[in-house]
Amino acid sequence: MTRKEILTGIFSLVAPGTLLRDGLGRIQEAGLGALIVVGDEENLKYMIDGGFNLNVDFTPQKLYELSKMDGAIMISENLRKISYANIQLQPKATIHTDESGTRHRTADRVAKQTGNLVLAVSERRNKITIYKGSFRYEILDMKDILAKTSQALMALEKYATAIHHHLTNLTILEFDNMVTVNEVVEGIKKYGLLYRITDELDEYILELGSEGRLIVLQYEELMQGIKEDLYDLIRDYNNSEETVDKIFGDIRKLNKEELLELGKIAHIMGFGKAYSNFDKRITPRGYRILSEIKRITKKDIELLIKAFNDLPEILDATSEDISKIKGISKFKASSIVRGLKRLRNTLIMER
């Protein structure tokens, strides 16, 4: 499972607005500590010692009251029952852990041994740490999450603006048939860095739960059309034998340091790693610019590119040339020619 998939599963149970998070919040407010394991009784009986077998309905208040005892608490997988309280968990001592406190060492080992969700509330630091398998995540205070989310949104907006400016300059170069490998790779780098920020934001939004509704709206507005634009950029300049989906996936896998090594992006796009290739002139197929024209469909775009091969040929074509393509009417052909001219004039005015 990916990190995002693990967090999605975890925060569906412990995000703000859930009953479990309500109970954890009460424990924190009282300055108490707690060790809670989520799992079915039959699968965990072998490591339980002492305590009380309760099998009572789960409520945040009961969880808080039971946390006043020293031992661990066990909650059923579906979070409907509190199975045990004041128990001693006995995982294998040979399981490696980097945690220092007894409660957190036990939580880490139980999670690694069983794969279950285990939560440790620190009495001293007043922090909630989540363990699941080898995965560890420390929940931030709400004010800290909101501050980090705000910073990430500002960074996202900054990169979105930078991408818009870069694509405007790229479009001008495309109309003049003056694009080089460098402009394309720089554009994809900006997209890659933007997606690194979205990875952070996705985690914050998951952690905010019901408190993140307004942030989700802002986030979706900023990301509107971003993926489609990147796909069109890749389609225009893909010089490899890989699919657009594969290239998009490979770019998404690059970390920040790798994205700054432009040779890696050039290699993924099929231009090789050598920086001597960066001044090489390349010709777009036309997907990105044609997608800016209203009233033409993706099918129309495919027909145009199949008929004329690349953008310069499409720009040189008359409405009569375009109307000869089966599936494109004279009216639509005229709209395409007018749309391209209008876009070019708009760019000249902006420049």
Short mmCIF file of C-alpha atoms in Angstrom, two decimals:
data_model
loop_
_atom_site.label_atom_id
_atom_site.label_comp_id
_atom_site.label_asym_id
_atom_site.label_seq_id
_atom_site.Cartn_x
_atom_site.Cartn_y
_atom_site.Cartn_z
CA MET A 1 0.00 0.00 0.00
CA THR A 2 1.12 3.56 -0.69
CA ARG A 3 1.58 6.12 2.07
CA LYS A 4 -1.57 7.94 0.93
CA GLU A 5 -3.65 4.73 1.00
CA ILE A 6 -2.44 3.94 4.53
CA LEU A 7 -3.24 7.46 5.75
CA THR A 8 -6.65 7.42 4.07
CA GLY A 9 -7.53 4.25 5.97
CA ILE A 10 -6.18 5.58 9.27
CA PHE A 11 -7.83 9.00 9.10
CA SER A 12 -11.18 7.52 8.14
CA LEU A 13 -11.10 6.36 11.78
CA VAL A 14 -9.24 9.12 13.65
CA ALA A 15 -9.82 12.39 11.74
CA PRO A 16 -11.58 15.27 13.52
CA GLY A 17 -15.31 14.62 13.59
CA THR A 18 -14.95 10.87 14.26
CA LEU A 19 -15.93 9.31 17.59
CA LEU A 20 -12.45 7.89 18.15
CA ARG A 21 -10.84 11.31 17.67
CA ASP A 22 -13.36 12.77 20.11
CA GLY A 23 -12.26 10.23 22.73
CA LEU A 24 -8.57 10.88 22.02
CA GLY A 25 -9.19 14.61 22.35
CA ARG A 26 -10.74 14.13 25.79
CA ILE A 27 -7.72 12.10 26.90
CA GLN A 28 -5.38 14.86 25.71
CA GLU A 29 -7.39 17.63 27.35
CA ALA A 30 -7.18 15.80 30.68
CA GLY A 31 -3.39 15.45 30.34
CA LEU A 32 -3.58 11.65 30.42
CA GLY A 33 -1.68 9.01 28.49
CA ALA A 34 -3.15 6.00 26.70
CA LEU A 35 -2.28 2.94 24.64
CA ILE A 36 -5.10 1.81 22.33
CA VAL A 37 -5.08 -1.11 19.92
CA VAL A 38 -7.79 -1.52 17.29
CA GLY A 39 -8.48 -5.14 16.38
CA ASP A 40 -10.61 -8.20 16.86
CA GLU A 41 -10.24 -9.95 20.20
CA GLU A 42 -9.65 -13.44 18.74
CA ASN A 43 -6.63 -12.30 16.73
CA LEU A 44 -4.92 -10.56 19.67
CA LYS A 45 -5.74 -12.76 22.67
CA TYR A 46 -2.31 -14.40 22.60
CA MET A 47 -0.55 -11.16 23.60
CA ILE A 48 -3.04 -9.99 26.25
CA ASP A 49 -2.28 -10.35 29.93
CA GLY A 50 -4.52 -9.29 32.86
CA GLY A 51 -7.03 -6.48 32.65
CA PHE A 52 -10.80 -6.57 32.25
CA ASN A 53 -12.87 -8.20 29.53
CA LEU A 54 -15.60 -5.58 28.99
CA ASN A 55 -17.27 -5.98 25.58
CA VAL A 56 -19.24 -2.74 26.02
CA ASP A 57 -20.44 -0.28 23.39
CA PHE A 58 -17.78 2.23 22.38
CA THR A 59 -18.31 5.89 23.28
CA PRO A 60 -15.73 8.71 23.53
CA GLN A 61 -16.64 9.19 27.19
CA LYS A 62 -16.01 5.52 28.06
CA LEU A 63 -12.67 5.61 26.25
CA TYR A 64 -11.67 8.66 28.29
CA GLU A 65 -12.75 7.13 31.60
CA LEU A 66 -10.94 3.83 30.91
CA SER A 67 -7.74 5.69 29.98
CA LYS A 68 -7.44 6.71 33.66
CA MET A 69 -6.22 3.16 34.32
CA ASP A 70 -2.61 2.26 33.58
CA GLY A 71 -3.02 -0.56 31.04
CA ALA A 72 -3.89 -0.64 27.36
CA ILE A 73 -7.38 -0.52 25.87
CA MET A 74 -8.57 -2.74 23.02
CA ILE A 75 -11.31 -1.57 20.63
CA SER A 76 -12.99 -3.81 18.05
CA GLU A 77 -12.06 -3.47 14.38
CA ASN A 78 -15.38 -1.76 13.56
CA LEU A 79 -14.99 0.64 16.53
CA ARG A 80 -18.33 -0.44 17.98
CA LYS A 81 -17.09 -2.22 21.12
CA ILE A 82 -14.46 -1.68 23.79
CA SER A 83 -13.26 -5.25 24.27
CA TYR A 84 -10.65 -4.90 27.04
CA ALA A 85 -9.25 -2.29 29.41
CA ASN A 86 -6.24 -2.13 31.75
CA ILE A 87 -4.51 -4.95 29.85
CA GLN A 88 -0.79 -5.59 29.43
CA LEU A 89 0.24 -6.15 25.82
CA GLN A 90 3.16 -8.54 25.35
CA PRO A 91 4.60 -8.30 21.85
CA LYS A 92 7.88 -9.99 20.94
CA ALA A 93 10.76 -8.16 22.62
CA THR A 94 13.01 -9.04 19.69
CA ILE A 95 11.08 -6.72 17.35
CA HIS A 96 13.24 -3.69 16.64
CA THR A 97 11.93 -0.28 17.68
CA ASP A 98 13.50 3.17 17.80
CA GLU A 99 10.94 4.45 20.32
CA SER A 100 12.12 5.36 23.83
CA GLY A 101 9.10 5.38 26.17
CA THR A 102 7.55 2.10 27.33
CA ARG A 103 4.11 2.95 25.94
CA HIS A 104 5.44 3.90 22.51
CA ARG A 105 7.84 0.95 22.33
CA THR A 106 4.95 -1.41 23.03
CA ALA A 107 2.72 0.35 20.49
CA ASP A 108 5.40 0.13 17.80
CA ARG A 109 6.09 -3.56 18.43
CA VAL A 110 2.39 -4.54 18.55
CA ALA A 111 1.75 -2.73 15.25
CA LYS A 112 4.75 -4.37 13.58
CA GLN A 113 3.88 -7.84 14.89
CA THR A 114 0.15 -7.75 14.10
CA GLY A 115 -0.32 -5.10 11.40
CA ASN A 116 -3.10 -3.61 13.54
CA LEU A 117 -3.74 0.07 14.12
CA VAL A 118 -2.24 1.13 17.46
CA LEU A 119 -2.43 4.60 19.02
CA ALA A 120 -0.24 6.00 21.76
CA VAL A 121 -1.18 9.21 23.57
CA SER A 122 1.83 10.75 25.28
CA GLU A 123 1.08 12.10 28.73
CA ARG A 124 4.26 14.17 28.86
CA ARG A 125 4.23 15.62 25.33
CA ASN A 126 0.44 15.54 24.86
CA LYS A 127 0.87 14.05 21.36
CA ILE A 128 -0.95 11.25 19.54
CA THR A 129 1.26 8.83 17.60
CA ILE A 130 -0.26 6.33 15.19
CA TYR A 131 1.34 2.99 14.30
CA LYS A 132 0.22 0.51 11.66
CA GLY A 133 2.63 -2.19 10.61
CA SER A 134 5.95 -0.40 10.12
CA PHE A 135 4.17 2.89 9.41
CA ARG A 136 4.41 5.66 12.01
CA TYR A 137 2.65 9.02 11.99
CA GLU A 138 2.45 11.72 14.64
CA ILE A 139 -0.79 13.73 14.60
CA LEU A 140 -0.24 17.47 14.65
CA ASP A 141 -2.16 19.96 16.78
CA MET A 142 -5.05 21.48 14.85
CA LYS A 143 -3.48 24.95 14.84
CA ASP A 144 -0.22 23.50 13.48
CA ILE A 145 -2.05 21.59 10.72
CA LEU A 146 -3.99 24.71 9.71
CA ALA A 147 -0.77 26.78 9.64
CA LYS A 148 1.05 24.19 7.51
CA THR A 149 -1.99 23.83 5.23
CA SER A 150 -2.13 27.59 4.72
CA GLN A 151 1.58 27.67 3.83
CA ALA A 152 1.15 24.76 1.41
CA LEU A 153 -1.81 26.46 -0.28
CA MET A 154 0.24 29.64 -0.73
CA ALA A 155 3.09 27.64 -2.25
CA LEU A 156 0.64 25.80 -4.50
CA GLU A 157 -0.80 29.08 -5.74
CA LYS A 158 2.72 30.39 -6.38
CA TYR A 159 3.65 27.35 -8.48
CA ALA A 160 0.31 27.43 -10.34
CA THR A 161 1.01 31.07 -11.28
CA ALA A 162 4.57 30.20 -12.37
CA ILE A 163 3.21 27.39 -14.55
CA HIS A 164 0.68 29.75 -16.16
CA HIS A 165 3.44 32.25 -17.04
CA HIS A 166 5.69 29.48 -18.37
CA LEU A 167 2.93 28.02 -20.55
CA THR A 168 2.10 31.47 -21.93
CA ASN A 169 5.75 31.91 -23.00
CA LEU A 170 5.79 28.35 -24.35
CA THR A 171 2.69 29.03 -26.46
CA ILE A 172 4.36 32.10 -27.98
CA LEU A 173 7.39 29.97 -28.86
CA GLU A 174 5.13 27.27 -30.30
CA PHE A 175 3.45 29.74 -32.64
CA ASP A 176 6.93 30.81 -33.80
CA ASN A 177 8.16 27.19 -33.95
CA MET A 178 11.07 28.10 -31.64
CA VAL A 179 10.62 25.60 -28.79
CA THR A 180 13.67 23.79 -27.40
CA VAL A 181 13.98 20.77 -25.11
CA ASN A 182 14.91 23.13 -22.28
CA GLU A 183 11.54 24.98 -22.28
CA VAL A 184 9.61 21.72 -22.19
CA VAL A 185 11.72 20.18 -19.43
CA GLU A 186 11.51 23.36 -17.33
CA GLY A 187 7.73 23.33 -17.66
CA ILE A 188 7.44 19.70 -16.59
CA LYS A 189 9.77 20.41 -13.65
CA LYS A 190 7.37 23.10 -12.43
CA TYR A 191 4.47 20.67 -12.66
CA GLY A 192 6.48 18.07 -10.75
CA LEU A 193 7.30 20.50 -7.94
CA LEU A 194 3.66 21.54 -7.75
CA TYR A 195 2.63 17.91 -7.34
CA ARG A 196 5.13 17.49 -4.51
CA ILE A 197 3.19 20.21 -2.66
CA THR A 198 -0.11 18.47 -3.39
CA ASP A 199 1.27 15.33 -1.72
CA GLU A 200 1.76 17.34 1.49
CA LEU A 201 -1.64 18.98 1.18
CA ASP A 202 -3.37 15.64 0.66
CA GLU A 203 -2.01 14.46 4.02
CA TYR A 204 -3.05 17.65 5.83
CA ILE A 205 -6.56 17.45 4.34
CA LEU A 206 -6.90 13.83 5.42
CA GLU A 207 -5.77 14.80 8.93
CA LEU A 208 -8.20 17.73 9.08
CA GLY A 209 -11.18 15.51 8.30
CA SER A 210 -14.47 17.41 8.58
CA GLU A 211 -12.53 20.57 9.52
CA GLY A 212 -10.97 20.79 6.06
CA ARG A 213 -14.04 21.42 3.90
CA LEU A 214 -13.18 25.01 2.93
CA ILE A 215 -9.55 24.09 2.28
CA VAL A 216 -10.68 21.29 -0.07
CA LEU A 217 -12.68 23.85 -2.09
CA GLN A 218 -9.64 26.16 -2.39
CA TYR A 219 -7.43 23.21 -3.28
CA GLU A 220 -9.77 21.94 -6.00
CA GLU A 221 -10.05 25.41 -7.51
CA LEU A 222 -6.26 25.80 -7.70
CA MET A 223 -5.84 22.31 -9.24
CA GLN A 224 -8.59 22.72 -11.82
CA GLY A 225 -7.25 21.67 -15.23
CA ILE A 226 -3.68 21.10 -13.97
CA LYS A 227 -3.52 17.37 -14.73
CA GLU A 228 -5.12 17.80 -18.16
CA ASP A 229 -2.63 20.54 -19.08
CA LEU A 230 0.34 18.39 -18.05
CA TYR A 231 -1.02 15.45 -20.03
CA ASP A 232 -1.33 17.68 -23.13
CA LEU A 233 2.23 18.96 -22.63
CA ILE A 234 3.50 15.37 -22.45
CA ARG A 235 1.45 14.37 -25.52
CA ASP A 236 2.89 17.29 -27.47
CA TYR A 237 6.54 16.44 -26.83
CA ASN A 238 6.71 12.75 -25.92
CA ASN A 239 9.79 11.48 -27.74
CA SER A 240 9.80 8.06 -26.08
CA GLU A 241 7.95 4.83 -26.73
CA GLU A 242 6.15 5.03 -23.38
CA THR A 243 2.49 5.96 -22.90
CA VAL A 244 1.45 9.33 -21.51
CA ASP A 245 0.16 7.60 -18.35
CA LYS A 246 3.53 5.90 -17.82
CA ILE A 247 5.45 9.16 -18.26
CA PHE A 248 3.06 11.00 -15.93
CA GLY A 249 3.57 8.26 -13.33
CA ASP A 250 7.37 8.39 -13.68
CA ILE A 251 7.36 12.17 -13.21
CA ARG A 252 5.15 11.84 -10.12
CA LYS A 253 7.65 9.40 -8.60
CA LEU A 254 10.54 11.88 -8.79
CA ASN A 255 11.47 13.51 -5.49
CA LYS A 256 12.36 17.20 -5.23
CA GLU A 257 16.09 16.66 -5.76
CA GLU A 258 15.47 14.50 -8.84
CA LEU A 259 13.09 17.08 -10.30
CA LEU A 260 15.83 19.70 -10.07
CA GLU A 261 18.09 17.41 -12.15
CA LEU A 262 16.58 18.32 -15.51
CA GLY A 263 18.42 15.49 -17.22
CA LYS A 264 16.14 12.98 -15.47
CA ILE A 265 13.02 14.63 -16.87
CA ALA A 266 14.59 14.86 -20.33
CA HIS A 267 15.41 11.14 -20.16
CA ILE A 268 11.83 10.25 -19.16
CA MET A 269 10.55 12.29 -22.12
CA GLY A 270 12.90 10.42 -24.48
CA PHE A 271 15.46 13.16 -25.13
CA GLY A 272 18.37 11.54 -23.30
CA LYS A 273 20.19 12.83 -20.23
CA ALA A 274 22.85 14.90 -22.01
CA TYR A 275 22.51 18.64 -21.39
CA SER A 276 23.91 19.25 -24.87
CA ASN A 277 20.47 18.22 -26.17
CA PHE A 278 18.69 20.98 -24.28
CA ASP A 279 19.11 23.56 -27.07
CA LYS A 280 17.71 21.17 -29.65
CA ARG A 281 14.66 22.57 -31.47
CA ILE A 282 11.54 20.41 -31.10
CA THR A 283 8.08 20.67 -32.65
CA PRO A 284 4.81 20.22 -30.73
CA ARG A 285 2.05 18.02 -32.05
CA GLY A 286 -0.55 20.62 -31.07
CA TYR A 287 -2.61 19.03 -28.30
CA ARG A 288 -2.14 21.83 -25.78
CA ILE A 289 -2.88 24.78 -28.08
CA LEU A 290 -5.81 23.06 -29.80
CA SER A 291 -7.37 22.31 -26.41
CA GLU A 292 -7.60 26.08 -25.85
CA ILE A 293 -10.03 26.45 -28.75
CA LYS A 294 -13.70 26.28 -27.83
CA ARG A 295 -16.21 24.09 -29.62
CA ILE A 296 -13.77 21.41 -30.72
CA THR A 297 -13.68 17.98 -29.13
CA LYS A 298 -10.81 15.65 -28.25
CA LYS A 299 -11.82 13.59 -31.27
CA ASP A 300 -11.47 16.69 -33.50
CA ILE A 301 -7.99 17.30 -32.07
CA GLU A 302 -6.94 13.73 -32.80
CA LEU A 303 -8.25 14.02 -36.39
CA LEU A 304 -6.32 17.27 -36.93
CA ILE A 305 -3.04 15.89 -35.60
CA LYS A 306 -3.44 12.66 -37.57
CA ALA A 307 -4.03 14.65 -40.77
CA PHE A 308 -1.31 17.31 -40.34
CA ASN A 309 1.22 15.59 -37.99
CA ASP A 310 2.26 18.68 -36.00
CA LEU A 311 1.28 22.19 -34.93
CA PRO A 312 3.17 24.20 -37.62
CA GLU A 313 1.33 22.25 -40.34
CA ILE A 314 -2.01 22.86 -38.59
CA LEU A 315 -1.24 26.60 -38.30
CA ASP A 316 -0.45 26.79 -42.02
CA ALA A 317 -3.66 24.98 -42.99
CA THR A 318 -6.63 26.93 -44.36
CA SER A 319 -10.22 26.28 -43.37
CA GLU A 320 -10.65 24.57 -46.75
CA ASP A 321 -7.72 22.23 -45.97
CA ILE A 322 -9.17 21.37 -42.57
CA SER A 323 -12.71 20.83 -43.88
CA LYS A 324 -11.37 18.05 -46.14
CA ILE A 325 -10.81 15.93 -43.03
CA LYS A 326 -13.61 13.41 -42.67
CA GLY A 327 -15.58 14.27 -39.55
CA ILE A 328 -14.83 18.03 -39.50
CA SER A 329 -17.43 20.33 -41.06
CA LYS A 330 -16.72 23.58 -42.92
CA PHE A 331 -18.22 25.52 -40.02
CA LYS A 332 -15.96 23.78 -37.48
CA ALA A 333 -12.93 24.20 -39.76
CA SER A 334 -13.56 27.96 -39.89
CA SER A 335 -13.94 28.02 -36.08
CA ILE A 336 -10.57 26.28 -35.67
CA VAL A 337 -8.74 28.73 -37.95
CA ARG A 338 -10.40 31.74 -36.27
CA GLY A 339 -9.68 30.30 -32.82
CA LEU A 340 -5.98 29.86 -33.57
CA LYS A 341 -5.72 33.40 -34.93
CA ARG A 342 -7.56 34.80 -31.92
CA LEU A 343 -5.25 32.95 -29.52
CA ARG A 344 -2.18 34.20 -31.36
CA ASN A 345 -3.42 37.82 -31.33
CA THR A 346 -4.22 37.58 -27.61
CA LEU A 347 -0.68 36.40 -26.89
CA ILE A 348 0.83 39.19 -28.99
CA MET A 349 -1.21 41.74 -27.03
CA GLU A 350 -0.11 40.21 -23.70
CA ARG A 351 3.52 40.20 -24.83
#
